[in-house]
Amino acid sequence: MMNLALYLDAGIHQGGWRHPDAVASGGTNWPLYRTVAQRAEAAKLDMIFVADKLAIDDIYGGDLSKTVHSRQVGWAEPLTLLAALAAVTDRIGLGGTVSSSYSVPYSTARMLANIDHISGGRAAWNVVTSLSDTEARNFGREKHYSHVERYARAEEYIALMKALWDSFEEDAIIIDKENAQFASPESFHYINHHSDAFDVRGPLNVPRPPQGHPVLIQAGVSEAFTELAAKQAEVLFVVQPTRERAQQFYATLKEKAQTAGRQPDQLRILPGMVPVVGETRREAEELDRYLKSLITTESGLSFVSASMNIDLSQYPADGPMPDLRDHITGSKGRFQYVIAQAIEEGLTLGEMARRYAESLSFPSPVGTPDDIAAMMIDWYQSKACDGFVILPTYLNSSGDLFLEEVVPRLQQAGVFRKAYPDGTLRDTLGLEKPLNQFSV
């Protein structure tokens, strides 16, 4: 069965917040997040996905003025939001972003374990390496880690998190009142992890999560990312603008996972998709044109500057797209393709930025519910993906055509579930529960 996740954000389209029906809040609209999560659960989606950024972008022009003037800013902190959503949902998975560059493994492992317990085994975590110098400066660094450094750190971070979750075994607590024994000492394990990046003794003081480990999500497309993801990731959130590129990536990652000693079906590959849905094709096309008209060059350049970690204000917006591929220290894999395509098509820097701001290079099908469902089924059946992460152009408090009209068509076609299976998020995704490394 196809897997579907909903990206819970105020809207990925950089013009979306200006739409008259959009709810723009700066990341603090709890009633809206609760409503959207419950809608997604009613549609039987696998999970909600909450992204994060650890700063307000100030790369473009060297300060935050152009960002806050032209773009929606403000983020809901993912883990506290997921804990709240766990209390108002019953079956849908709850995934949130964690930075391996700027979070502390022990406290993060505790929070995610607790969310998994609170939710009855529905937690997932999206490990990212962060993007920009702006984020680094909020955590005692002037410059962000290099691409090589941050992926090495991420690999160590993931291994450490798993060891911490395993360090308090599931059967550790006995509660034998008659013999005055609360727990078994043999079921607790020191980590004694020492490196330049992390120094953690352990064990964790929260029992092992119901899922063993919360489901591990990774997002990216760079070479360093794919090597790490093939060994570790359980869900991949990727940017693949065309079906052909998606098919090639899908085959490569499944093969890499098998080479790493994993079963390919234990790696679920979900490209992002930004659907523009209308009751008719004409309505959808008009909405698409209108949303594009709401993007300003300034908002696009600010967004791209932060994503690449390059101040694009030093280049003329109406000049040719400069070849910056060797200078990217942010989202490297994604922008190698974006820049190459812009140069090939002869786009100006401003045109590239506005185009990127429409969908962040994710495929953005425009059409009726039947059109969108057909495209998704085609990708799924042609082995381009195991499903999708749906990124709304904006959030609407009154309804959602994708959830209300597209998902039922996928169910009718027999490619998406009509009811949740029993068990945890791992059961919903078809993933195995990991063995405890200390008790194998």
Short mmCIF file of C-alpha atoms in Angstrom, two decimals:
data_model
loop_
_atom_site.label_atom_id
_atom_site.label_comp_id
_atom_site.label_asym_id
_atom_site.label_seq_id
_atom_site.Cartn_x
_atom_site.Cartn_y
_atom_site.Cartn_z
CA MET A 1 0.00 0.00 0.00
CA MET A 2 1.03 3.59 -0.67
CA ASN A 3 2.28 5.62 2.31
CA LEU A 4 1.12 9.22 2.73
CA ALA A 5 2.39 11.89 5.10
CA LEU A 6 1.11 15.46 5.48
CA TYR A 7 3.61 18.28 5.93
CA LEU A 8 2.13 20.35 8.74
CA ASP A 9 3.29 23.86 7.91
CA ALA A 10 1.50 27.12 7.25
CA GLY A 11 2.17 26.58 3.54
CA ILE A 12 5.21 25.64 1.48
CA HIS A 13 4.38 27.95 -1.47
CA GLN A 14 6.05 31.30 -0.85
CA GLY A 15 2.99 33.13 -2.19
CA GLY A 16 0.54 30.94 -0.32
CA TRP A 17 0.34 33.03 2.85
CA ARG A 18 -1.03 35.95 0.80
CA HIS A 19 -4.02 33.98 -0.49
CA PRO A 20 -7.26 35.39 0.98
CA ASP A 21 -8.23 31.93 2.33
CA ALA A 22 -4.84 31.21 3.90
CA VAL A 23 -4.41 31.12 7.66
CA ALA A 24 -1.09 32.88 8.30
CA SER A 25 -0.03 32.85 11.94
CA GLY A 26 3.73 32.71 12.42
CA GLY A 27 3.61 29.12 13.63
CA THR A 28 1.42 29.60 16.71
CA ASN A 29 -2.07 28.60 15.59
CA TRP A 30 -2.71 25.56 17.79
CA PRO A 31 -6.42 25.22 16.92
CA LEU A 32 -5.53 25.05 13.22
CA TYR A 33 -2.78 22.45 13.73
CA ARG A 34 -5.17 20.33 15.78
CA THR A 35 -7.87 20.59 13.09
CA VAL A 36 -5.49 19.71 10.25
CA ALA A 37 -4.05 16.74 12.15
CA GLN A 38 -7.54 15.40 12.85
CA ARG A 39 -8.50 15.86 9.18
CA ALA A 40 -5.41 13.90 8.14
CA GLU A 41 -6.25 11.15 10.61
CA ALA A 42 -9.83 10.95 9.31
CA ALA A 43 -8.30 10.42 5.83
CA LYS A 44 -6.15 7.57 7.29
CA LEU A 45 -2.80 9.17 6.42
CA ASP A 46 0.30 7.49 7.83
CA MET A 47 1.67 10.51 9.60
CA ILE A 48 1.88 14.23 10.20
CA PHE A 49 5.31 15.71 9.50
CA VAL A 50 6.45 18.88 11.33
CA ALA A 51 9.52 20.63 9.90
CA ASP A 52 11.77 23.06 11.76
CA LYS A 53 14.39 25.74 11.37
CA LEU A 54 16.50 27.07 14.22
CA ALA A 55 16.63 30.74 13.23
CA ILE A 56 14.94 33.51 11.27
CA ASP A 57 16.79 33.67 7.95
CA ASP A 58 19.17 36.62 7.66
CA ILE A 59 21.59 35.47 4.95
CA TYR A 60 20.07 37.62 2.16
CA GLY A 61 21.39 41.16 2.55
CA GLY A 62 23.06 40.29 5.86
CA ASP A 63 20.04 40.88 8.09
CA LEU A 64 16.50 39.64 8.61
CA SER A 65 14.62 42.70 7.29
CA LYS A 66 13.89 41.39 3.79
CA THR A 67 12.92 37.96 5.14
CA VAL A 68 10.40 39.18 7.67
CA HIS A 69 9.04 41.79 5.24
CA SER A 70 8.29 39.40 2.40
CA ARG A 71 7.92 35.90 3.84
CA GLN A 72 5.98 34.05 6.45
CA VAL A 73 8.26 33.56 9.47
CA GLY A 74 7.89 31.74 12.76
CA TRP A 75 8.00 28.00 13.41
CA ALA A 76 6.16 25.75 15.81
CA GLU A 77 8.71 23.84 17.91
CA PRO A 78 8.16 20.27 16.69
CA LEU A 79 8.49 18.06 19.76
CA THR A 80 6.23 20.08 22.04
CA LEU A 81 3.70 20.32 19.20
CA LEU A 82 3.81 16.54 18.65
CA ALA A 83 3.22 15.91 22.34
CA ALA A 84 0.14 18.13 22.17
CA LEU A 85 -1.11 16.43 18.98
CA ALA A 86 -0.67 13.03 20.59
CA ALA A 87 -3.41 13.98 23.04
CA VAL A 88 -5.96 14.93 20.36
CA THR A 89 -5.35 12.11 17.85
CA ASP A 90 -5.46 8.32 18.20
CA ARG A 91 -3.85 6.56 15.22
CA ILE A 92 -1.91 8.91 12.95
CA GLY A 93 1.89 8.99 13.19
CA LEU A 94 3.60 12.09 14.57
CA GLY A 95 6.94 13.04 12.99
CA GLY A 96 9.09 16.02 13.93
CA THR A 97 12.44 17.46 12.88
CA VAL A 98 15.54 17.26 15.08
CA SER A 99 18.91 18.83 14.25
CA SER A 100 21.86 16.51 14.78
CA SER A 101 24.10 19.58 14.54
CA TYR A 102 22.51 21.62 17.32
CA SER A 103 20.51 19.38 19.67
CA VAL A 104 21.69 17.35 22.66
CA PRO A 105 21.25 13.59 22.17
CA TYR A 106 20.33 12.67 25.74
CA SER A 107 17.54 15.21 26.21
CA THR A 108 16.22 14.66 22.66
CA ALA A 109 16.17 10.88 23.14
CA ARG A 110 14.19 11.37 26.38
CA MET A 111 11.61 13.63 24.72
CA LEU A 112 11.08 11.37 21.72
CA ALA A 113 10.81 8.29 23.94
CA ASN A 114 8.21 10.07 26.04
CA ILE A 115 6.21 11.15 22.98
CA ASP A 116 6.24 7.53 21.80
CA HIS A 117 4.86 6.43 25.17
CA ILE A 118 2.25 9.22 25.32
CA SER A 119 1.03 8.46 21.79
CA GLY A 120 0.99 4.68 22.12
CA GLY A 121 3.86 4.14 19.67
CA ARG A 122 3.27 6.83 17.02
CA ALA A 123 6.45 8.93 17.18
CA ALA A 124 8.88 9.56 14.33
CA TRP A 125 11.88 11.86 14.06
CA ASN A 126 13.36 13.55 11.03
CA VAL A 127 17.08 13.99 11.60
CA VAL A 128 18.51 16.97 9.72
CA THR A 129 21.95 18.57 9.74
CA SER A 130 20.62 22.17 9.51
CA LEU A 131 21.49 24.57 6.73
CA SER A 132 22.90 27.95 7.54
CA ASP A 133 25.33 30.14 9.45
CA THR A 134 22.28 31.91 10.89
CA GLU A 135 21.33 28.74 12.75
CA ALA A 136 24.94 28.15 13.83
CA ARG A 137 25.10 31.58 15.49
CA ASN A 138 22.27 30.65 17.82
CA PHE A 139 24.36 27.75 19.15
CA GLY A 140 27.76 29.30 19.78
CA ARG A 141 29.28 28.97 16.30
CA GLU A 142 30.09 31.67 13.77
CA LYS A 143 29.95 29.26 10.81
CA HIS A 144 27.88 26.17 10.15
CA TYR A 145 29.63 22.81 10.02
CA SER A 146 31.00 21.75 6.64
CA HIS A 147 29.00 19.25 4.59
CA VAL A 148 31.39 16.42 5.49
CA GLU A 149 31.49 17.34 9.20
CA ARG A 150 27.76 17.54 9.66
CA TYR A 151 27.01 14.20 8.00
CA ALA A 152 29.70 12.47 10.06
CA ARG A 153 28.13 14.05 13.14
CA ALA A 154 24.66 12.92 12.03
CA GLU A 155 25.77 9.29 11.66
CA GLU A 156 27.25 9.32 15.15
CA TYR A 157 24.17 11.08 16.54
CA ILE A 158 21.77 8.47 15.12
CA ALA A 159 23.80 5.58 16.55
CA LEU A 160 23.93 7.27 19.94
CA MET A 161 20.17 7.91 20.01
CA LYS A 162 19.47 4.25 19.25
CA ALA A 163 21.88 3.12 21.97
CA LEU A 164 20.18 5.40 24.48
CA TRP A 165 16.72 4.04 23.63
CA ASP A 166 18.06 0.49 24.06
CA SER A 167 19.88 1.27 27.33
CA PHE A 168 16.70 0.98 29.44
CA GLU A 169 15.30 -2.41 28.42
CA GLU A 170 11.57 -2.98 28.09
CA ASP A 171 11.43 -5.64 30.80
CA ALA A 172 13.63 -3.70 33.23
CA ILE A 173 10.84 -2.70 35.62
CA ILE A 174 9.64 -5.59 37.78
CA ILE A 175 7.82 -3.90 40.71
CA ASP A 176 8.06 -6.86 43.07
CA LYS A 177 6.74 -5.28 46.26
CA GLU A 178 7.01 -8.43 48.36
CA ASN A 179 10.73 -8.89 47.62
CA ALA A 180 11.51 -5.16 47.53
CA GLN A 181 12.75 -5.20 43.95
CA PHE A 182 11.62 -2.39 41.66
CA ALA A 183 13.76 -3.14 38.61
CA SER A 184 16.44 -5.48 37.30
CA PRO A 185 19.96 -3.96 37.31
CA GLU A 186 20.97 -6.24 34.43
CA SER A 187 18.45 -4.47 32.17
CA PHE A 188 20.18 -1.08 32.35
CA HIS A 189 23.26 -0.31 30.27
CA TYR A 190 25.85 2.45 30.40
CA ILE A 191 26.64 3.92 26.98
CA ASN A 192 30.03 5.41 27.87
CA HIS A 193 30.19 7.22 24.54
CA HIS A 194 33.15 9.58 24.18
CA SER A 195 34.07 11.57 21.06
CA ASP A 196 34.92 15.10 19.98
CA ALA A 197 31.24 15.65 19.16
CA PHE A 198 29.40 13.88 22.01
CA ASP A 199 30.15 12.66 25.51
CA VAL A 200 27.29 10.65 27.02
CA ARG A 201 27.41 8.11 29.82
CA GLY A 202 23.78 6.88 29.90
CA PRO A 203 21.62 4.97 30.47
CA LEU A 204 18.45 6.81 29.52
CA ASN A 205 16.04 7.37 32.42
CA VAL A 206 12.91 6.86 30.28
CA PRO A 207 11.86 3.26 29.45
CA ARG A 208 12.48 1.96 25.93
CA PRO A 209 9.82 3.35 23.53
CA PRO A 210 6.89 1.12 22.49
CA GLN A 211 8.30 1.04 18.94
CA GLY A 212 11.78 0.19 20.20
CA HIS A 213 13.02 3.27 18.36
CA PRO A 214 10.77 6.04 17.02
CA VAL A 215 10.68 5.78 13.21
CA LEU A 216 13.73 7.44 11.64
CA ILE A 217 13.05 9.88 8.78
CA GLN A 218 15.76 11.54 6.71
CA ALA A 219 15.38 14.30 4.13
CA GLY A 220 17.76 15.15 1.31
CA VAL A 221 19.30 14.01 -1.97
CA SER A 222 23.06 14.72 -1.73
CA GLU A 223 25.63 11.94 -2.06
CA ALA A 224 26.54 12.14 1.64
CA PHE A 225 22.84 11.96 2.50
CA THR A 226 22.15 8.91 0.35
CA GLU A 227 25.06 6.95 1.83
CA LEU A 228 23.84 7.59 5.37
CA ALA A 229 20.16 7.09 4.49
CA ALA A 230 20.79 3.72 2.84
CA LYS A 231 22.27 2.45 6.12
CA GLN A 232 19.98 4.13 8.64
CA ALA A 233 16.77 5.76 7.35
CA GLU A 234 13.37 4.07 7.51
CA VAL A 235 11.45 6.84 5.72
CA LEU A 236 13.10 9.06 3.10
CA PHE A 237 11.60 12.47 2.38
CA VAL A 238 13.19 13.46 -0.93
CA VAL A 239 13.06 16.04 -3.70
CA GLN A 240 12.54 14.42 -7.10
CA PRO A 241 11.03 16.86 -9.65
CA THR A 242 10.33 14.27 -12.36
CA ARG A 243 9.12 10.67 -12.41
CA GLU A 244 12.19 9.54 -14.34
CA ARG A 245 14.61 11.00 -11.78
CA ALA A 246 12.47 9.54 -8.99
CA GLN A 247 12.61 6.07 -10.56
CA GLN A 248 16.39 6.22 -10.84
CA PHE A 249 16.76 7.43 -7.25
CA TYR A 250 14.32 4.79 -5.98
CA ALA A 251 16.22 1.93 -7.64
CA THR A 252 19.59 3.27 -6.45
CA LEU A 253 18.55 3.68 -2.81
CA LYS A 254 16.82 0.30 -2.61
CA GLU A 255 19.96 -1.32 -4.02
CA LYS A 256 22.21 0.59 -1.59
CA ALA A 257 20.00 -0.49 1.32
CA GLN A 258 20.28 -4.13 0.25
CA THR A 259 24.06 -3.78 -0.05
CA ALA A 260 24.06 -2.43 3.52
CA GLY A 261 22.37 -5.64 4.67
CA ARG A 262 18.83 -4.29 4.89
CA GLN A 263 15.54 -5.44 3.39
CA PRO A 264 14.58 -2.89 0.70
CA ASP A 265 10.97 -2.68 1.91
CA GLN A 266 12.25 -1.41 5.28
CA LEU A 267 13.22 1.82 3.52
CA ARG A 268 10.11 3.78 2.50
CA ILE A 269 10.86 6.45 -0.12
CA LEU A 270 8.39 9.37 -0.13
CA PRO A 271 9.02 12.26 -2.53
CA GLY A 272 7.44 15.55 -1.59
CA MET A 273 4.56 16.81 -3.74
CA VAL A 274 2.86 20.23 -3.82
CA PRO A 275 -0.57 19.59 -5.36
CA VAL A 276 -2.67 22.47 -6.70
CA VAL A 277 -6.18 21.01 -6.71
CA GLY A 278 -9.39 22.45 -8.17
CA GLU A 279 -12.86 21.11 -8.73
CA THR A 280 -12.15 21.63 -12.45
CA ARG A 281 -8.90 21.92 -14.39
CA ARG A 282 -9.66 25.53 -15.17
CA GLU A 283 -10.14 26.28 -11.48
CA ALA A 284 -6.87 24.54 -10.62
CA GLU A 285 -4.96 26.40 -13.35
CA GLU A 286 -6.38 29.74 -12.22
CA LEU A 287 -5.37 29.00 -8.63
CA ASP A 288 -1.86 28.04 -9.78
CA ARG A 289 -1.47 31.29 -11.75
CA TYR A 290 -2.80 33.35 -8.86
CA LEU A 291 -0.47 31.75 -6.31
CA LYS A 292 2.53 32.34 -8.59
CA SER A 293 1.54 36.00 -8.96
CA LEU A 294 1.76 36.40 -5.17
CA ILE A 295 5.48 35.49 -5.01
CA THR A 296 7.85 38.44 -4.88
CA THR A 297 11.43 38.31 -6.14
CA GLU A 298 12.59 39.43 -2.69
CA SER A 299 10.84 36.55 -0.93
CA GLY A 300 12.29 34.03 -3.39
CA LEU A 301 15.84 35.37 -3.09
CA SER A 302 15.63 35.46 0.70
CA PHE A 303 14.43 31.86 0.80
CA VAL A 304 17.04 30.56 -1.64
CA SER A 305 19.88 32.48 0.07
CA ALA A 306 19.12 30.76 3.38
CA SER A 307 18.73 27.35 1.76
CA MET A 308 22.08 27.56 -0.07
CA ASN A 309 23.78 29.55 2.75
CA ILE A 310 24.91 32.14 0.17
CA ASP A 311 23.98 35.84 0.23
CA LEU A 312 22.45 36.32 -3.22
CA SER A 313 22.05 40.09 -2.75
CA GLN A 314 25.60 40.45 -4.12
CA TYR A 315 24.33 39.41 -7.58
CA PRO A 316 21.86 41.36 -9.78
CA ALA A 317 18.40 39.79 -9.63
CA ASP A 318 17.82 40.56 -13.33
CA GLY A 319 21.23 39.21 -14.35
CA PRO A 320 22.02 35.66 -15.51
CA MET A 321 21.97 32.86 -12.97
CA PRO A 322 25.54 32.60 -11.58
CA ASP A 323 27.05 29.14 -11.32
CA LEU A 324 27.33 28.76 -7.56
CA ARG A 325 27.33 24.98 -7.41
CA ASP A 326 30.83 24.77 -5.89
CA HIS A 327 30.00 27.37 -3.23
CA ILE A 328 26.89 25.84 -1.65
CA THR A 329 27.31 24.95 2.01
CA GLY A 330 23.59 24.58 2.74
CA SER A 331 21.21 22.30 0.82
CA LYS A 332 23.80 20.98 -1.58
CA GLY A 333 22.08 18.09 -3.36
CA ARG A 334 18.90 19.99 -4.13
CA PHE A 335 20.55 23.12 -5.53
CA GLN A 336 23.03 21.32 -7.75
CA TYR A 337 20.00 20.42 -9.87
CA VAL A 338 18.20 23.76 -9.47
CA ILE A 339 21.21 25.81 -10.57
CA ALA A 340 22.07 23.50 -13.49
CA GLN A 341 18.49 23.68 -14.75
CA ALA A 342 18.36 27.49 -14.42
CA ILE A 343 21.61 27.92 -16.36
CA GLU A 344 20.45 25.50 -19.06
CA GLU A 345 17.17 27.41 -19.51
CA GLY A 346 18.84 30.82 -19.43
CA LEU A 347 16.92 32.05 -16.38
CA THR A 348 17.88 35.15 -14.47
CA LEU A 349 18.71 34.86 -10.79
CA GLY A 350 15.33 36.37 -9.89
CA GLU A 351 13.45 34.01 -12.20
CA MET A 352 15.19 31.02 -10.63
CA ALA A 353 14.32 32.23 -7.14
CA ARG A 354 10.65 32.85 -7.97
CA ARG A 355 10.33 29.45 -9.64
CA TYR A 356 11.97 27.72 -6.67
CA ALA A 357 9.62 29.56 -4.28
CA GLU A 358 6.61 27.93 -5.98
CA SER A 359 7.32 24.37 -4.86
CA LEU A 360 10.95 24.08 -3.68
CA SER A 361 11.62 21.84 -6.71
CA PHE A 362 9.04 19.29 -5.59
CA PRO A 363 6.65 18.14 -8.33
CA SER A 364 3.56 20.34 -8.30
CA PRO A 365 0.74 18.76 -10.31
CA VAL A 366 -2.12 21.08 -11.22
CA GLY A 367 -5.57 19.62 -11.85
CA THR A 368 -8.71 17.96 -10.59
CA PRO A 369 -8.75 15.30 -7.85
CA ASP A 370 -8.86 12.68 -10.62
CA ASP A 371 -5.77 14.21 -12.27
CA ILE A 372 -3.77 14.34 -9.05
CA ALA A 373 -4.75 10.80 -8.03
CA ALA A 374 -3.80 9.46 -11.49
CA MET A 375 -0.36 11.08 -11.30
CA MET A 376 0.26 9.62 -7.83
CA ILE A 377 -0.84 6.14 -8.86
CA ASP A 378 1.40 6.32 -11.95
CA TRP A 379 4.47 7.21 -9.86
CA TYR A 380 3.67 4.54 -7.28
CA GLN A 381 3.01 1.72 -9.74
CA SER A 382 6.06 2.60 -11.86
CA LYS A 383 8.37 2.23 -8.82
CA ALA A 384 9.22 5.89 -8.52
CA CYS A 385 8.19 5.94 -4.85
CA ASP A 386 6.49 4.16 -1.96
CA GLY A 387 4.16 7.11 -1.45
CA PHE A 388 4.34 10.86 -0.94
CA VAL A 389 4.76 13.68 1.56
CA ILE A 390 1.98 16.13 0.72
CA LEU A 391 3.04 19.77 1.10
CA PRO A 392 0.04 22.15 1.03
CA THR A 393 0.45 25.46 -0.80
CA TYR A 394 -1.28 27.05 2.20
CA LEU A 395 -3.44 25.95 5.11
CA ASN A 396 -7.17 26.62 4.96
CA SER A 397 -9.29 26.41 8.10
CA SER A 398 -12.46 25.46 6.22
CA GLY A 399 -11.37 22.35 4.31
CA ASP A 400 -8.79 20.52 2.20
CA LEU A 401 -9.56 19.28 -1.30
CA PHE A 402 -6.63 16.87 -1.28
CA LEU A 403 -7.76 15.05 1.87
CA GLU A 404 -11.45 15.24 0.99
CA GLU A 405 -11.30 14.37 -2.72
CA VAL A 406 -7.92 12.94 -3.77
CA VAL A 407 -7.42 10.44 -0.94
CA PRO A 408 -10.84 8.76 -1.50
CA ARG A 409 -9.87 8.22 -5.14
CA LEU A 410 -6.64 6.52 -4.07
CA GLN A 411 -8.68 4.31 -1.72
CA GLN A 412 -11.14 3.44 -4.49
CA ALA A 413 -8.22 2.48 -6.74
CA GLY A 414 -6.99 0.06 -4.06
CA VAL A 415 -3.58 1.71 -3.55
CA PHE A 416 -4.28 3.33 -0.18
CA ARG A 417 -5.84 2.01 3.02
CA LYS A 418 -9.41 2.64 4.20
CA ALA A 419 -8.61 1.80 7.83
CA TYR A 420 -5.55 1.79 10.06
CA PRO A 421 -4.00 -1.57 10.97
CA ASP A 422 -3.68 -2.48 14.63
CA GLY A 423 -0.46 -1.55 16.38
CA THR A 424 2.07 1.26 16.19
CA LEU A 425 3.26 3.62 13.47
CA ARG A 426 5.69 0.89 12.45
CA ASP A 427 2.74 -1.38 11.70
CA THR A 428 1.08 1.39 9.66
CA LEU A 429 4.26 1.88 7.61
CA GLY A 430 5.09 -1.82 7.33
CA LEU A 431 8.33 -1.46 9.30
CA GLU A 432 9.78 -4.00 11.72
CA LYS A 433 10.44 -3.23 15.36
CA PRO A 434 14.23 -3.09 15.91
CA LEU A 435 15.86 -5.58 18.25
CA ASN A 436 17.54 -4.22 21.37
CA GLN A 437 21.30 -4.17 20.73
CA PHE A 438 22.00 -4.99 24.39
CA SER A 439 19.81 -8.08 24.55
CA VAL A 440 20.54 -9.74 21.20
#
